Tab-separated table of C-alpha atoms in Angstrom:
chain	number	residue	atom	x	y	z
A	29	MET	CA	-290.874	-157.662	-139.935
A	30	SER	CA	-291.980	-154.704	-137.796
A	31	THR	CA	-293.435	-151.454	-139.145
A	32	LEU	CA	-293.551	-147.857	-137.950
A	33	ASP	CA	-296.841	-148.710	-136.225
A	34	ASP	CA	-294.890	-150.990	-133.892
A	35	LEU	CA	-292.568	-148.215	-132.695
A	36	PRO	CA	-293.191	-145.542	-130.028
A	37	LEU	CA	-292.998	-142.569	-132.402
A	38	ARG	CA	-293.716	-139.062	-131.171
A	39	ASP	CA	-297.363	-138.191	-131.791
A	40	GLU	CA	-296.641	-135.519	-134.399
A	41	LEU	CA	-294.661	-138.014	-136.507
A	42	VAL	CA	-297.371	-140.660	-136.643
A	43	GLY	CA	-298.714	-140.916	-140.178
A	44	GLN	CA	-295.961	-138.728	-141.646
A	45	ARG	CA	-294.047	-139.723	-144.747
A	46	PRO	CA	-290.399	-138.828	-145.329
A	47	TYR	CA	-289.675	-136.245	-147.992
A	48	GLY	CA	-288.581	-137.628	-151.304
A	49	ALA	CA	-289.219	-137.283	-154.992
A	50	PRO	CA	-288.909	-140.462	-157.075
A	51	GLN	CA	-285.293	-141.304	-157.926
A	52	LEU	CA	-285.557	-143.234	-161.168
A	53	ASP	CA	-282.942	-144.057	-163.768
A	54	VAL	CA	-284.427	-142.306	-166.786
A	55	PRO	CA	-282.732	-140.412	-169.630
A	56	ILE	CA	-284.291	-137.017	-168.850
A	57	GLU	CA	-284.715	-136.012	-165.192
A	58	LEU	CA	-286.747	-132.828	-164.838
A	59	ASN	CA	-288.421	-133.441	-161.499
A	60	VAL	CA	-286.280	-132.033	-158.678
A	61	ASN	CA	-285.145	-128.661	-160.053
A	62	GLU	CA	-281.503	-129.583	-160.395
A	63	ASN	CA	-279.237	-127.530	-162.605
A	64	THR	CA	-279.104	-129.825	-165.633
A	65	HIS	CA	-276.148	-128.033	-167.218
A	66	GLY	CA	-273.453	-129.382	-164.893
A	67	LEU	CA	-270.066	-127.972	-163.886
A	68	PRO	CA	-267.530	-126.377	-166.268
A	69	GLY	CA	-264.206	-128.123	-166.678
A	70	GLU	CA	-262.061	-125.489	-164.989
A	71	ALA	CA	-264.235	-125.597	-161.876
A	72	ILE	CA	-264.110	-129.401	-161.776
A	73	ALA	CA	-260.310	-129.363	-161.920
A	74	ASP	CA	-259.989	-126.764	-159.161
A	75	ILE	CA	-262.500	-128.524	-156.896
A	76	ALA	CA	-260.729	-131.847	-157.420
A	77	GLN	CA	-257.415	-130.264	-156.460
A	78	SER	CA	-258.999	-128.643	-153.411
A	79	LEU	CA	-260.324	-132.004	-152.249
A	80	HIS	CA	-256.954	-133.630	-152.869
A	81	ASP	CA	-255.248	-130.978	-150.748
A	82	VAL	CA	-257.367	-131.664	-147.654
A	83	ILE	CA	-257.437	-135.457	-147.799
A	84	ALA	CA	-254.118	-135.823	-145.985
A	85	GLY	CA	-255.595	-133.970	-143.011
A	86	LEU	CA	-258.837	-135.920	-142.693
A	87	ASN	CA	-257.609	-137.478	-139.449
A	88	ARG	CA	-258.283	-134.061	-137.880
A	89	TYR	CA	-261.620	-132.371	-137.325
A	90	PRO	CA	-262.478	-129.618	-139.814
A	91	ASP	CA	-262.612	-125.924	-139.009
A	92	ARG	CA	-265.654	-125.802	-136.743
A	93	GLU	CA	-266.401	-122.189	-137.709
A	94	PHE	CA	-265.647	-122.712	-141.438
A	95	SER	CA	-264.171	-119.206	-141.424
A	96	ARG	CA	-262.750	-119.123	-144.933
A	97	LEU	CA	-266.010	-120.388	-146.399
A	98	ARG	CA	-268.043	-117.782	-144.537
A	99	GLU	CA	-265.741	-115.050	-145.836
A	100	ALA	CA	-266.102	-116.345	-149.386
A	101	LEU	CA	-269.894	-116.566	-149.131
A	102	ALA	CA	-270.085	-113.028	-147.752
A	103	GLY	CA	-267.983	-111.840	-150.682
A	104	TYR	CA	-270.272	-113.605	-153.148
A	105	LEU	CA	-273.459	-112.162	-151.647
A	106	GLY	CA	-272.153	-108.596	-151.339
A	107	HIS	CA	-274.540	-106.051	-149.755
A	108	GLY	CA	-271.853	-105.146	-147.231
A	109	LEU	CA	-272.097	-108.523	-145.502
A	110	VAL	CA	-269.204	-109.857	-143.434
A	111	ALA	CA	-268.275	-113.367	-142.324
A	112	ASP	CA	-269.914	-112.998	-138.893
A	113	GLN	CA	-273.277	-112.570	-140.660
A	114	ILE	CA	-273.026	-115.852	-142.586
A	115	TRP	CA	-273.994	-119.358	-141.560
A	116	ALA	CA	-273.846	-122.585	-143.584
A	117	ALA	CA	-274.892	-126.203	-143.234
A	118	ASN	CA	-275.460	-129.377	-145.222
A	119	GLY	CA	-278.037	-127.964	-147.599
A	120	SER	CA	-280.508	-125.176	-146.921
A	121	ASN	CA	-282.837	-127.768	-145.364
A	122	GLU	CA	-280.399	-128.180	-142.481
A	123	VAL	CA	-280.099	-124.400	-142.178
A	124	LEU	CA	-283.892	-124.115	-141.886
A	125	GLN	CA	-283.991	-127.009	-139.424
A	126	GLN	CA	-281.444	-125.226	-137.243
A	127	VAL	CA	-283.582	-122.068	-137.380
A	128	LEU	CA	-286.544	-124.043	-136.045
A	129	GLN	CA	-284.380	-125.722	-133.412
A	130	ALA	CA	-283.327	-122.291	-132.196
A	131	PHE	CA	-286.577	-120.336	-132.562
A	132	GLY	CA	-289.331	-122.966	-132.875
A	133	GLY	CA	-290.076	-126.038	-130.815
A	134	PRO	CA	-292.870	-127.151	-128.444
A	135	GLY	CA	-295.447	-124.438	-127.871
A	136	ARG	CA	-294.173	-122.392	-130.807
A	137	SER	CA	-295.383	-122.141	-134.405
A	138	LEU	CA	-294.156	-121.785	-137.984
A	139	LEU	CA	-296.296	-119.983	-140.563
A	140	SER	CA	-295.979	-120.034	-144.334
A	141	PHE	CA	-298.189	-119.409	-147.355
A	142	THR	CA	-299.276	-122.535	-149.215
A	143	PRO	CA	-298.772	-124.253	-151.546
A	144	THR	CA	-295.080	-123.912	-150.837
A	145	TYR	CA	-291.973	-126.021	-150.257
A	146	SER	CA	-293.134	-129.377	-148.912
A	147	MET	CA	-290.224	-129.653	-146.469
A	148	TYR	CA	-291.517	-126.809	-144.297
A	149	PRO	CA	-294.222	-128.827	-142.491
A	150	LEU	CA	-291.853	-131.791	-142.207
A	151	LEU	CA	-289.207	-129.606	-140.584
A	152	ALA	CA	-291.890	-128.253	-138.269
A	153	ALA	CA	-292.978	-131.745	-137.239
A	154	GLY	CA	-289.386	-132.852	-136.703
A	155	THR	CA	-288.762	-129.954	-134.319
A	156	GLN	CA	-292.162	-130.167	-132.563
A	157	THR	CA	-293.139	-126.792	-133.991
A	158	SER	CA	-296.814	-126.215	-134.832
A	159	TRP	CA	-297.434	-125.751	-138.559
A	160	VAL	CA	-299.704	-122.904	-139.699
A	161	ALA	CA	-300.598	-122.977	-143.405
A	162	VAL	CA	-302.158	-119.837	-144.883
A	163	PRO	CA	-303.563	-120.314	-148.413
A	164	ARG	CA	-302.237	-118.168	-151.238
A	165	ALA	CA	-304.486	-116.424	-153.746
A	166	GLU	CA	-305.763	-118.448	-156.700
A	167	ASP	CA	-302.791	-117.285	-158.790
A	168	PHE	CA	-300.435	-118.187	-155.897
A	169	THR	CA	-299.502	-114.570	-155.145
A	170	VAL	CA	-299.337	-112.981	-151.679
A	171	THR	CA	-299.973	-109.299	-151.010
A	172	PRO	CA	-298.503	-107.236	-148.156
A	173	GLU	CA	-301.957	-106.692	-146.676
A	174	VAL	CA	-302.937	-110.373	-146.677
A	175	ALA	CA	-299.537	-111.442	-145.350
A	176	ALA	CA	-299.527	-108.939	-142.487
A	177	GLU	CA	-303.118	-109.781	-141.538
A	178	ALA	CA	-302.308	-113.507	-141.399
A	179	VAL	CA	-299.265	-112.913	-139.220
A	180	ARG	CA	-301.176	-110.675	-136.825
A	181	ALA	CA	-303.993	-113.222	-136.615
A	182	HIS	CA	-301.837	-116.300	-135.962
A	183	ARG	CA	-298.905	-114.670	-134.123
A	184	PRO	CA	-296.316	-117.223	-135.271
A	185	ASP	CA	-292.858	-117.439	-133.759
A	186	VAL	CA	-291.281	-118.157	-137.155
A	187	VAL	CA	-292.344	-117.213	-140.684
A	188	PHE	CA	-290.889	-118.855	-143.803
A	189	LEU	CA	-291.297	-116.910	-147.047
A	190	CYS	CA	-290.266	-118.904	-150.124
A	191	ARG	CA	-289.074	-116.460	-152.794
A	192	PRO	CA	-289.351	-117.450	-155.635
A	193	ASN	CA	-291.902	-119.921	-154.366
A	194	ASN	CA	-291.504	-123.656	-154.838
A	195	PRO	CA	-293.436	-125.376	-156.455
A	196	THR	CA	-295.193	-122.477	-158.200
A	197	GLY	CA	-292.279	-120.225	-159.243
A	198	THR	CA	-294.162	-117.182	-157.971
A	199	GLY	CA	-292.213	-114.071	-157.027
A	200	LEU	CA	-292.657	-112.117	-153.806
A	201	SER	CA	-292.201	-108.377	-153.428
A	202	LEU	CA	-289.902	-106.842	-150.851
A	203	GLU	CA	-292.967	-104.988	-149.562
A	204	VAL	CA	-294.468	-108.314	-148.443
A	205	ILE	CA	-291.325	-109.131	-146.481
A	206	GLU	CA	-291.318	-105.738	-144.792
A	207	ALA	CA	-295.026	-106.018	-143.961
A	208	VAL	CA	-294.532	-109.448	-142.399
A	209	TYR	CA	-291.505	-108.316	-140.419
A	210	ASP	CA	-293.343	-105.298	-139.034
A	211	ALA	CA	-296.363	-107.440	-138.087
A	212	THR	CA	-294.500	-109.986	-135.949
A	213	ASP	CA	-292.152	-110.173	-132.993
A	214	GLY	CA	-290.891	-113.519	-134.291
A	215	VAL	CA	-288.182	-114.316	-136.820
A	216	VAL	CA	-288.723	-114.089	-140.560
A	217	ILE	CA	-286.767	-116.297	-142.956
A	218	VAL	CA	-286.771	-115.526	-146.671
A	219	ASP	CA	-285.907	-118.700	-148.574
A	220	GLU	CA	-284.146	-117.521	-151.740
A	221	ALA	CA	-282.996	-120.927	-152.986
A	222	TYR	CA	-283.885	-119.981	-156.578
A	223	GLN	CA	-283.020	-116.268	-156.415
A	224	GLU	CA	-280.307	-116.344	-159.097
A	225	PHE	CA	-282.877	-117.472	-161.687
A	226	ALA	CA	-284.997	-114.360	-161.100
A	227	GLY	CA	-282.442	-112.363	-163.090
A	228	PRO	CA	-279.235	-110.425	-162.391
A	229	ASP	CA	-281.099	-107.220	-161.542
A	230	ALA	CA	-283.889	-108.797	-159.507
A	231	PRO	CA	-284.340	-107.359	-156.008
A	232	THR	CA	-283.227	-109.537	-153.109
A	233	ALA	CA	-284.192	-109.629	-149.456
A	234	LEU	CA	-280.490	-109.225	-148.669
A	235	SER	CA	-281.060	-105.509	-149.207
A	236	LEU	CA	-283.440	-105.477	-146.213
A	237	LEU	CA	-281.150	-107.039	-143.606
A	238	ALA	CA	-279.653	-103.858	-142.147
A	239	GLY	CA	-281.463	-102.875	-138.959
A	240	LYS	CA	-283.640	-106.012	-138.918
A	241	PRO	CA	-282.106	-108.434	-136.382
A	242	ARG	CA	-285.008	-110.917	-136.698
A	243	LEU	CA	-284.717	-111.238	-140.491
A	244	ALA	CA	-282.606	-113.862	-142.271
A	245	VAL	CA	-282.128	-114.820	-145.926
A	246	SER	CA	-281.286	-118.404	-146.837
A	247	ARG	CA	-279.643	-119.499	-150.077
A	248	THR	CA	-278.236	-122.703	-151.544
A	249	MET	CA	-275.459	-123.781	-153.886
A	250	SER	CA	-277.597	-126.695	-155.113
A	251	LYS	CA	-279.475	-124.839	-157.848
A	252	ALA	CA	-277.744	-122.042	-159.750
A	253	PHE	CA	-274.286	-123.361	-158.765
A	254	ALA	CA	-275.101	-126.897	-160.021
A	255	PHE	CA	-273.855	-128.216	-156.677
A	256	ALA	CA	-276.767	-130.334	-155.467
A	257	GLY	CA	-274.565	-133.349	-154.729
A	258	VAL	CA	-272.338	-131.410	-152.334
A	259	ARG	CA	-275.152	-130.229	-150.017
A	260	LEU	CA	-274.208	-126.680	-149.098
A	261	GLY	CA	-276.855	-124.229	-147.955
A	262	TYR	CA	-276.210	-120.939	-146.222
A	263	LEU	CA	-277.885	-118.013	-144.512
A	264	ALA	CA	-277.232	-114.302	-144.083
A	265	ALA	CA	-278.494	-112.434	-141.016
A	266	ASP	CA	-277.489	-110.253	-138.116
A	267	ALA	CA	-274.444	-111.640	-136.285
A	268	ALA	CA	-276.549	-112.315	-133.182
A	269	PHE	CA	-278.940	-114.436	-135.266
A	270	VAL	CA	-275.983	-116.493	-136.463
A	271	ASP	CA	-274.845	-116.922	-132.856
A	272	ALA	CA	-278.265	-118.399	-132.059
A	273	LEU	CA	-277.719	-121.122	-134.651
A	274	ARG	CA	-274.420	-122.055	-133.021
A	275	LEU	CA	-276.420	-123.122	-129.977
A	276	VAL	CA	-278.120	-125.949	-131.878
A	277	ARG	CA	-275.637	-127.000	-134.540
A	278	LEU	CA	-273.849	-130.306	-134.194
A	279	PRO	CA	-270.087	-129.966	-133.635
A	280	TYR	CA	-267.997	-129.940	-136.801
A	281	HIS	CA	-271.164	-130.230	-138.879
A	282	LEU	CA	-269.501	-129.153	-142.135
A	283	SER	CA	-266.874	-131.665	-143.252
A	284	ALA	CA	-263.474	-130.593	-144.516
A	285	LEU	CA	-264.415	-132.035	-147.921
A	286	THR	CA	-267.616	-129.978	-148.088
A	287	GLN	CA	-265.778	-126.807	-147.137
A	288	ALA	CA	-263.027	-127.415	-149.691
A	289	ALA	CA	-265.470	-128.194	-152.498
A	290	ALA	CA	-267.585	-125.119	-151.771
A	291	LEU	CA	-264.538	-122.851	-151.661
A	292	GLY	CA	-263.392	-124.254	-154.994
A	293	ALA	CA	-266.789	-123.610	-156.530
A	294	LEU	CA	-266.966	-120.051	-155.230
A	295	ARG	CA	-263.630	-119.296	-156.881
A	296	HIS	CA	-265.417	-120.066	-160.167
A	297	SER	CA	-268.778	-118.493	-159.407
A	298	GLU	CA	-268.851	-116.539	-162.657
A	299	ALA	CA	-268.310	-119.664	-164.758
A	300	LEU	CA	-270.733	-121.722	-162.672
A	301	LEU	CA	-273.448	-119.094	-163.016
A	302	ALA	CA	-272.899	-118.664	-166.756
A	303	ASN	CA	-275.592	-121.240	-167.508
A	304	VAL	CA	-278.287	-119.410	-165.529
A	305	GLU	CA	-279.318	-117.253	-168.486
A	306	SER	CA	-279.610	-120.325	-170.713
A	307	ILE	CA	-281.774	-122.025	-168.101
A	308	ARG	CA	-283.996	-118.956	-167.850
A	309	ALA	CA	-284.394	-119.027	-171.635
A	310	GLN	CA	-285.485	-122.682	-171.505
A	311	ARG	CA	-287.909	-121.870	-168.700
A	312	ASP	CA	-289.469	-119.085	-170.756
A	313	LEU	CA	-289.650	-121.374	-173.786
A	314	ILE	CA	-291.601	-123.943	-171.750
A	315	ILE	CA	-294.029	-121.243	-170.631
A	316	ARG	CA	-294.496	-119.909	-174.144
A	317	ARG	CA	-294.865	-123.264	-175.882
A	318	THR	CA	-297.216	-124.872	-173.351
A	319	ARG	CA	-299.406	-121.778	-173.472
A	320	GLU	CA	-299.560	-122.127	-177.251
A	321	LEU	CA	-300.669	-125.739	-176.739
A	322	GLY	CA	-303.658	-124.553	-174.719
A	323	PHE	CA	-302.333	-125.065	-171.196
A	324	ALA	CA	-301.994	-122.485	-168.410
A	325	PRO	CA	-298.374	-122.232	-167.249
A	326	TYR	CA	-297.849	-119.952	-164.263
A	327	PRO	CA	-295.283	-117.126	-164.321
A	328	SER	CA	-291.981	-118.307	-162.879
A	329	GLU	CA	-288.902	-116.602	-161.484
A	330	ALA	CA	-287.226	-119.946	-160.767
A	331	ASN	CA	-285.648	-122.686	-162.912
A	332	PHE	CA	-288.917	-124.575	-163.303
A	333	VAL	CA	-292.475	-124.101	-164.542
A	334	LEU	CA	-295.742	-125.148	-162.963
A	335	ILE	CA	-297.991	-126.018	-165.891
A	336	GLY	CA	-301.685	-125.658	-165.151
A	337	GLY	CA	-304.766	-126.672	-167.107
A	338	ILE	CA	-303.772	-130.336	-167.560
A	339	SER	CA	-306.860	-132.521	-167.788
A	340	ASP	CA	-305.229	-135.625	-166.278
A	341	PRO	CA	-301.851	-134.927	-164.613
A	342	GLN	CA	-301.319	-138.490	-163.366
A	343	ALA	CA	-301.888	-140.009	-166.800
A	344	THR	CA	-299.634	-137.372	-168.343
A	345	PHE	CA	-296.923	-138.048	-165.752
A	346	THR	CA	-297.060	-141.775	-166.512
A	347	ALA	CA	-297.029	-141.258	-170.274
A	348	LEU	CA	-293.993	-138.966	-170.034
A	349	LEU	CA	-292.223	-141.482	-167.808
A	350	GLU	CA	-292.834	-144.199	-170.397
A	351	ARG	CA	-290.973	-141.946	-172.830
A	352	GLY	CA	-288.012	-141.612	-170.462
A	353	ILE	CA	-288.924	-138.193	-169.028
A	354	ILE	CA	-289.698	-137.649	-165.362
A	355	VAL	CA	-291.399	-134.469	-164.121
A	356	ARG	CA	-293.024	-133.695	-160.761
A	357	ASP	CA	-296.597	-134.081	-159.570
A	358	ASN	CA	-296.838	-131.892	-156.469
A	359	GLY	CA	-300.483	-132.701	-155.868
A	360	ILE	CA	-301.812	-129.335	-157.013
A	361	PRO	CA	-304.919	-130.112	-159.080
A	362	HIS	CA	-304.472	-130.152	-162.855
A	363	THR	CA	-300.781	-129.245	-162.720
A	364	LEU	CA	-297.334	-130.731	-163.258
A	365	ARG	CA	-294.011	-129.069	-162.523
A	366	VAL	CA	-291.110	-129.359	-164.932
A	367	THR	CA	-287.506	-128.262	-164.479
A	368	ALA	CA	-285.990	-126.188	-167.266
A	369	GLY	CA	-283.375	-128.477	-168.754
A	370	THR	CA	-280.786	-128.200	-171.474
A	371	PRO	CA	-282.077	-127.196	-174.910
A	372	THR	CA	-282.074	-130.875	-175.925
A	373	GLU	CA	-283.969	-131.932	-172.801
A	374	THR	CA	-286.467	-129.102	-173.122
A	375	ALA	CA	-287.128	-129.950	-176.758
A	376	ALA	CA	-287.671	-133.617	-175.904
A	377	PHE	CA	-290.053	-132.722	-173.093
A	378	LEU	CA	-292.088	-130.302	-175.199
A	379	GLU	CA	-292.404	-132.802	-178.036
A	380	ALA	CA	-293.543	-135.572	-175.701
A	381	PHE	CA	-295.822	-133.282	-173.705
A	382	ALA	CA	-297.583	-132.150	-176.873
A	383	GLU	CA	-298.219	-135.792	-177.730
A	384	VAL	CA	-299.478	-137.098	-174.385
A	385	ALA	CA	-301.059	-134.167	-172.510
A	386	SER	CA	-304.545	-132.775	-173.003
A	387	PRO	CA	-305.661	-129.311	-171.844
A	388	MET	CA	-308.777	-128.940	-169.769
A	389	ALA	CA	-311.951	-127.906	-171.581
A	390	ALA	CA	-312.557	-124.163	-171.594
A	391	ASP	CA	-315.681	-124.483	-169.436
A	392	SER	CA	-314.054	-126.796	-166.826
């Protein structure tokens, strides 16, 4: 049997590994930041009916411009946005890939502040865009001054700002976004996949879009909407920015089923988002309890917690898995990341974690 070494891969793909967290059949899955609360019954019924209604027409291509969906997403986001300022694709990863296809590529570069979402360098490699990683501060924060200096020094064509940051949960001020935008002639993408978990009154980069044609804000329905299995990500930007993405999208890239399911979900956005506050409460409980146990959880504005100060993360990961609980080892020393689950899942995790994990010594 042949291997990748036997194939004429592009140079930048040699040695790469595909993205993927372990997919294991365990009772408690807290490793990929899914919304563990699921969909309410009324939303399920409406989505099922919406899918039923389009099945008879599946012999025809779907609406290439997904006009109704764009209108509904604009209405959900608010901030005076209209349909022409909205784009969507099969998950926010595809949206970001399309951004790099349009604005990155050979001879161009993508900059972000690390550690951050592990798909960014993979998307860069897949589009032949150079990857520029700028380290965050020890507490994973980024200041406007540091961000602007890095952008001026490296002169990237594209900047990705993950807000809240994955895998650390760290917030990012609007001042950082403005400083980065002013320091570059390239495009700036603010990845707000976890924005809803920051709180109902939390500031959003959507408020900065007016008058900034090179700024875009990406979102997803996978997290707060509990819609990970549908794969619907979207972006808000100037209408001309959206037109640029049309140049690289595949024809009819959003299926009729995806469009129907997303429209059904948006009709029930209030019910779907009702669990966000409960998830935030579980997140804060994980932070509080693990701190009491002697660990060093980082502040989080997302639906997960990066727990620091673990003496042996790999042993802890394995011990939790043996108890039917899977979390995430992102490779950051002495840390594990855990998704905020249901109250039952959170309680089970905290009980097991207290039994199997050991904090680092104070002088380590």
